[in-house]
Tab-separated table of C-alpha atoms in Angstrom:
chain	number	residue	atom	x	y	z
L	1	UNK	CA	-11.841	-11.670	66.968
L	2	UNK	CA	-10.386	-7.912	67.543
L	3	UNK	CA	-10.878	-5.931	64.609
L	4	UNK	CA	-9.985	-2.097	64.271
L	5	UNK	CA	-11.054	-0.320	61.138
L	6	UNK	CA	-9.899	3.308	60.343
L	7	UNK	CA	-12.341	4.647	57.192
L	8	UNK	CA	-10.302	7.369	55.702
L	9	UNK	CA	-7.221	6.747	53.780
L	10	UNK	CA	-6.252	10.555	54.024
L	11	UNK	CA	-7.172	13.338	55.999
L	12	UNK	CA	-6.079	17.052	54.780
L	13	UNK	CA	-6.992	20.160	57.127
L	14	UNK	CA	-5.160	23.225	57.211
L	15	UNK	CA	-3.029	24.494	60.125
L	16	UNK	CA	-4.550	26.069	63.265
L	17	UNK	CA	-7.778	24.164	62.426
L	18	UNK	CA	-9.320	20.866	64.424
L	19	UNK	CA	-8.441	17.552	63.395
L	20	UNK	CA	-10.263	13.926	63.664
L	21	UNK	CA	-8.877	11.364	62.975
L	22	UNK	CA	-12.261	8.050	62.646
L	23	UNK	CA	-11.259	4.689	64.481
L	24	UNK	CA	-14.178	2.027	65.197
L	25	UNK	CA	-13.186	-0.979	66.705
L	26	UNK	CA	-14.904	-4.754	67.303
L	27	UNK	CA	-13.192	-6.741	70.230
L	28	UNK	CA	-15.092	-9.494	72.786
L	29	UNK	CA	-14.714	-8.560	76.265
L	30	UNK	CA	-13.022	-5.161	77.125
L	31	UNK	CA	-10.731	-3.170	74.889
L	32	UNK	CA	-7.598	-1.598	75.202
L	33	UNK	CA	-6.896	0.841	72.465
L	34	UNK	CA	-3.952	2.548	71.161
L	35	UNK	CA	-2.936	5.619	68.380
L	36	UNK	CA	0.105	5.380	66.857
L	37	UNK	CA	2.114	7.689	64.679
L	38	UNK	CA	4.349	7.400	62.403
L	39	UNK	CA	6.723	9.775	60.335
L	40	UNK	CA	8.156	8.550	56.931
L	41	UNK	CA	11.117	6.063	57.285
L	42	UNK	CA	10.558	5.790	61.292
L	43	UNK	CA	9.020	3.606	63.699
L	44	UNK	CA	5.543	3.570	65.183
L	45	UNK	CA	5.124	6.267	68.094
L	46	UNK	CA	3.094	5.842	70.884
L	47	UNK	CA	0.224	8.036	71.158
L	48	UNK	CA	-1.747	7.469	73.882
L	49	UNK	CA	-4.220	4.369	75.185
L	50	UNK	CA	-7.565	3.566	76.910
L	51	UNK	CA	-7.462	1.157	79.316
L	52	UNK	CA	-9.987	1.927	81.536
L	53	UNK	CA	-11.366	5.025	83.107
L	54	UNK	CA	-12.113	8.645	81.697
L	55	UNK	CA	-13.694	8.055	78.011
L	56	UNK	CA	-11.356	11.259	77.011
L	57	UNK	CA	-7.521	10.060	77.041
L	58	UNK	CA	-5.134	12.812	76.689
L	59	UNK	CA	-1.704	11.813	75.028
L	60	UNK	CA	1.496	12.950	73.444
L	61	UNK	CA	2.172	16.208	71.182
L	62	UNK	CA	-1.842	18.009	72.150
L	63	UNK	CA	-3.788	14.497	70.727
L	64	UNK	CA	-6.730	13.561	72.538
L	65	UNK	CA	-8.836	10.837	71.429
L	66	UNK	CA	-12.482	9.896	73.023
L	67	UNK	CA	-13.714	6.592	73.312
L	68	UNK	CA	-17.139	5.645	72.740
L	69	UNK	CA	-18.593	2.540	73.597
L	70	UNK	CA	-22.020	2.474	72.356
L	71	UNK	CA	-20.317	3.594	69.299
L	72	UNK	CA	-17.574	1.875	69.118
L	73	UNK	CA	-15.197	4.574	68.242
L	74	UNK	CA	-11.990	5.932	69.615
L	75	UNK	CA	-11.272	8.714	67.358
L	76	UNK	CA	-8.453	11.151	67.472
L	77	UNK	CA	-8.338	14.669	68.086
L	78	UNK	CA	-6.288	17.473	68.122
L	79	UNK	CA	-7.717	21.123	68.594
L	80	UNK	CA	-5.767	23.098	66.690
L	81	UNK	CA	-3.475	20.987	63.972
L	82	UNK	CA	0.478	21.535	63.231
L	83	UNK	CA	2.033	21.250	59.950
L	84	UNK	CA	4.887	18.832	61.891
L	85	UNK	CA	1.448	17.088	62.335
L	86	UNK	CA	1.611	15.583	58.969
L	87	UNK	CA	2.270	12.072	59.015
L	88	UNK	CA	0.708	8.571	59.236
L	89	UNK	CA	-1.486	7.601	61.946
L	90	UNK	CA	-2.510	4.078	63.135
L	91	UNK	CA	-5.264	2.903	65.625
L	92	UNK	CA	-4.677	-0.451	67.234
L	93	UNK	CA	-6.525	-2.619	69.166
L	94	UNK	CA	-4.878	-5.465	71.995
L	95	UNK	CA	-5.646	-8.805	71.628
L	96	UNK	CA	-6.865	-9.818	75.241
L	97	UNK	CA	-5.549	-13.230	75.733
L	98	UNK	CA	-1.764	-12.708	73.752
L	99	UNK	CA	-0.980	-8.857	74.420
L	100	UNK	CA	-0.333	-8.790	70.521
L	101	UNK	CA	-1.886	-5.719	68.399
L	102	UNK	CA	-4.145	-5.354	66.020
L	103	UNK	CA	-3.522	-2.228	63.906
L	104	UNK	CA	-5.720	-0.375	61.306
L	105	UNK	CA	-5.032	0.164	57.832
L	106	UNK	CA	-4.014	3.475	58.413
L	107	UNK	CA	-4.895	7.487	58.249
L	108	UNK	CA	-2.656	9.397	56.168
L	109	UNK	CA	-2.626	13.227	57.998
L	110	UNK	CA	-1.905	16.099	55.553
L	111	UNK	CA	-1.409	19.337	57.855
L	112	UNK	CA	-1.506	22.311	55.452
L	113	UNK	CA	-0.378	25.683	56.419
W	1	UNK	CA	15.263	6.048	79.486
W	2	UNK	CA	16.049	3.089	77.003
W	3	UNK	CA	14.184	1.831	74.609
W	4	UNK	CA	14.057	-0.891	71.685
W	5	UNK	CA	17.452	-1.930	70.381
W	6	UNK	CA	16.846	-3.072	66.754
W	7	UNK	CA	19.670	-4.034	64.389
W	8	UNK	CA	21.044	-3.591	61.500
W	9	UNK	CA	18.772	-0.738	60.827
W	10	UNK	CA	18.814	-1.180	56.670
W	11	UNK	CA	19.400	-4.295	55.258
W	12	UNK	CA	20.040	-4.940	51.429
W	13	UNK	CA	20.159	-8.652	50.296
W	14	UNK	CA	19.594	-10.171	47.157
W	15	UNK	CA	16.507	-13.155	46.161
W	16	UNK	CA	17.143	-16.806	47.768
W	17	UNK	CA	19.606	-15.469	50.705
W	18	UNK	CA	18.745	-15.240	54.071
W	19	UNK	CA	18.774	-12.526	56.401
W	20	UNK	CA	19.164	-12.143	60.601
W	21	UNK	CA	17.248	-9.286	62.351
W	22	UNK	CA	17.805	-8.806	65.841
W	23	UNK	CA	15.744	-7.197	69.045
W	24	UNK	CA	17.204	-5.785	72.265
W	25	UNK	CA	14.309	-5.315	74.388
W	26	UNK	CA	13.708	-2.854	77.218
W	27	UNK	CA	15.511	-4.469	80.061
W	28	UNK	CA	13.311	-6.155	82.839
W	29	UNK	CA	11.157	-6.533	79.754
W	30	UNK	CA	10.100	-10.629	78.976
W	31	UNK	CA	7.989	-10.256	76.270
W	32	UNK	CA	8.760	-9.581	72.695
W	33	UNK	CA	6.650	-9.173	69.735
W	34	UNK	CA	7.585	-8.949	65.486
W	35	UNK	CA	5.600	-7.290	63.293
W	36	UNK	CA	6.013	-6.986	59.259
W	37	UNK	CA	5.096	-3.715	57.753
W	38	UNK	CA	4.948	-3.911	53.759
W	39	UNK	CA	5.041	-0.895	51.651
W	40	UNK	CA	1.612	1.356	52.455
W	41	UNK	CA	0.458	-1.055	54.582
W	42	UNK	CA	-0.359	-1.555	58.031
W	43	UNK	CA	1.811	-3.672	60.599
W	44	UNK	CA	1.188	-7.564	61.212
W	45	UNK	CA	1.988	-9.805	63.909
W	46	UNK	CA	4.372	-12.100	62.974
W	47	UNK	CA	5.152	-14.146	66.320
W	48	UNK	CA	6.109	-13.440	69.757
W	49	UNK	CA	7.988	-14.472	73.076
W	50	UNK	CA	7.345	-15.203	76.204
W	51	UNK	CA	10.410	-16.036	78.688
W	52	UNK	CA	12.662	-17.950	75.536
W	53	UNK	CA	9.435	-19.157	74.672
W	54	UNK	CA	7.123	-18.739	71.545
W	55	UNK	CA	4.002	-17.612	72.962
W	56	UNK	CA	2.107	-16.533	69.545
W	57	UNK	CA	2.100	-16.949	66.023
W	58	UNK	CA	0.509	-14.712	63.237
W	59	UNK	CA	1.104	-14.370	59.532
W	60	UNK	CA	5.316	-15.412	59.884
W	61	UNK	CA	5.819	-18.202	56.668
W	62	UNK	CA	7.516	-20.991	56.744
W	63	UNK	CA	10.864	-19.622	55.573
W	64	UNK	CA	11.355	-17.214	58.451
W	65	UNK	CA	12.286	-18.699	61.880
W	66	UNK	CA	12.613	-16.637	65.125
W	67	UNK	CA	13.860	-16.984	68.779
W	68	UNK	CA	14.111	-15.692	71.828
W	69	UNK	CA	17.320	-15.896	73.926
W	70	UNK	CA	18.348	-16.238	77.918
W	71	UNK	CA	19.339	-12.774	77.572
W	72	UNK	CA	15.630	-11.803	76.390
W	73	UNK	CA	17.221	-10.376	72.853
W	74	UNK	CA	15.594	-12.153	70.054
W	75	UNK	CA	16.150	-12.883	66.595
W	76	UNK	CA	14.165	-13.033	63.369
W	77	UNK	CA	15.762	-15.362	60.678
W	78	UNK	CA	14.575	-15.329	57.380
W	79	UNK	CA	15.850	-17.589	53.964
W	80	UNK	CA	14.980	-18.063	50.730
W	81	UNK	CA	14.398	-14.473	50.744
W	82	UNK	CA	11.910	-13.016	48.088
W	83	UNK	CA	10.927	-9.545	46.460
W	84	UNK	CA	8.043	-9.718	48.669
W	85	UNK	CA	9.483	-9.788	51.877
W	86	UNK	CA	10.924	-6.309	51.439
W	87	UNK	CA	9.346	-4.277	54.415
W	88	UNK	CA	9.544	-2.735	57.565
W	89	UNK	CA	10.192	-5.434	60.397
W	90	UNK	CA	9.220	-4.092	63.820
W	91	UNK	CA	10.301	-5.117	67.110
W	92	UNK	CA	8.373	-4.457	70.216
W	93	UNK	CA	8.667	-5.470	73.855
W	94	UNK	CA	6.761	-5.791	76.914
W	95	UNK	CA	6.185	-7.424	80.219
W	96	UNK	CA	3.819	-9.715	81.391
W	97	UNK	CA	3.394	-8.263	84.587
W	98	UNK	CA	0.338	-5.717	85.394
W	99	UNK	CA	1.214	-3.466	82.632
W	100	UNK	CA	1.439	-6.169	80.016
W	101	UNK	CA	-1.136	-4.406	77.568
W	102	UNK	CA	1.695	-1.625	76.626
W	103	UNK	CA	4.090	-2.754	73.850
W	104	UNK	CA	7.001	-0.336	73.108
W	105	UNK	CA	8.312	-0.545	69.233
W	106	UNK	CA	11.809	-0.726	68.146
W	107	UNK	CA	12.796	1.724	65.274
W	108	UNK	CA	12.422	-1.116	62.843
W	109	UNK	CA	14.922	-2.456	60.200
W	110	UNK	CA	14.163	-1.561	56.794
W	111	UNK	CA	14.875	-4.648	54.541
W	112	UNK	CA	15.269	-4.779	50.831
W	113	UNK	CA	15.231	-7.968	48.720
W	114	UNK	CA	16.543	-7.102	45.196
């Protein structure tokens, strides 16, 4: 069964500094992995996606996320955070047979300036 | 470039009525997916299409009915409404072609059950 788990409820950093934002994920056979965001009263973003390839996916907005198979991880990065940053960020995880997703519980981003 | 159609975008209705939510998908798209998102918590796969036909079926109860139509649109019907089913209802599409792992989410219709 695909699983994606995202440990922290809440991440605060202040402005201009790196972010990370944990994902670890348990799927059988390859995975496809997604980040989405989402601002309050709005609909999910897309972020960016593995599929296959480079381990370090570059997406929307800066975000970069690294996957890391021995690991397990796909965590999200940004180098140097925004205050329009701030919102709600979900990993998710494809089911391979029925294209549906799996999402995590959540990472609540508090950009600080 | 388009995206999602989801409507209405709120939706206010009181305990035991029932409620329509409908998806306009991406054209050329085939594929479309519900989610429920409750207060603080993360999305969940309710069902999904394939061509008019149900292809998938998560958490969706028994009170809440959904189909897919020859125009690809789709519609989530839900009765006997209760407090609990006040959420977030996400629509996404896709295709089943080469770049079927990439779903595209609708803005979502907020409902409230009061």
């Amino acid at each position: 069964a695909q699983s994606v788990a995202q440990p922290e409820d809440q991440v605060n950093v202040a402005e201009g500094n790196p972010l990370t934002v944990k994902c670890t994920y348990s799927v059988s056979g390859n995975p496809y992995l997604f980040w989405y965001v989402q601002y309050p009263n709005r609909g999910l973003q897309f972020l960016l996606k593995y599929i296959t390839g480079d381990n370090l996916v570059k997406g929307s907005y800066g975000f970069e996320a690294e996957f890391n198979k021995s690991q397990t991880s796909f965590h999200l990065k940004k180098p140097s955070a925004l205050v329009s940053d701030s919102a709600l960020y979900f990993c998710a995880v494809r089911d391979n047979n029925f294209n549906k997703f799996y999402f995590g519980s959540g990472t609540k981003l508090n950009v600080k300036p | 470039a388009a995206g999602v159609i989801q409507s209405p975008r709120h939706l206010i209705k009181e305990k035991r009525e029932t409620a329509t939510l409908k998806c306009y998908p991406i054209p050329r798209h085939d594929t479309v997916y519900w989610y429920q998102q409750g207060p603080g918590q993360d999305p969940q796969f309710l069902i999904s299409f394939y061509e008019k036909m149900q292809s998938d079926k998560g958490s969706i109860p028994d009170r809440f009915s959904a189909q897919q139509f020859s125009d690809y649109h789709s519609e989530l019907n839900m009765s006997s409404l209760e407090l609990g089913d006040s959420a977030l209802y996400f629509c996404a599409s896709g295709t089943s072609g080469a770049r079927s792992y990439e779903q595209y989410f609708g803005p979502g219709t907020r409902l409230t059950v009061t």
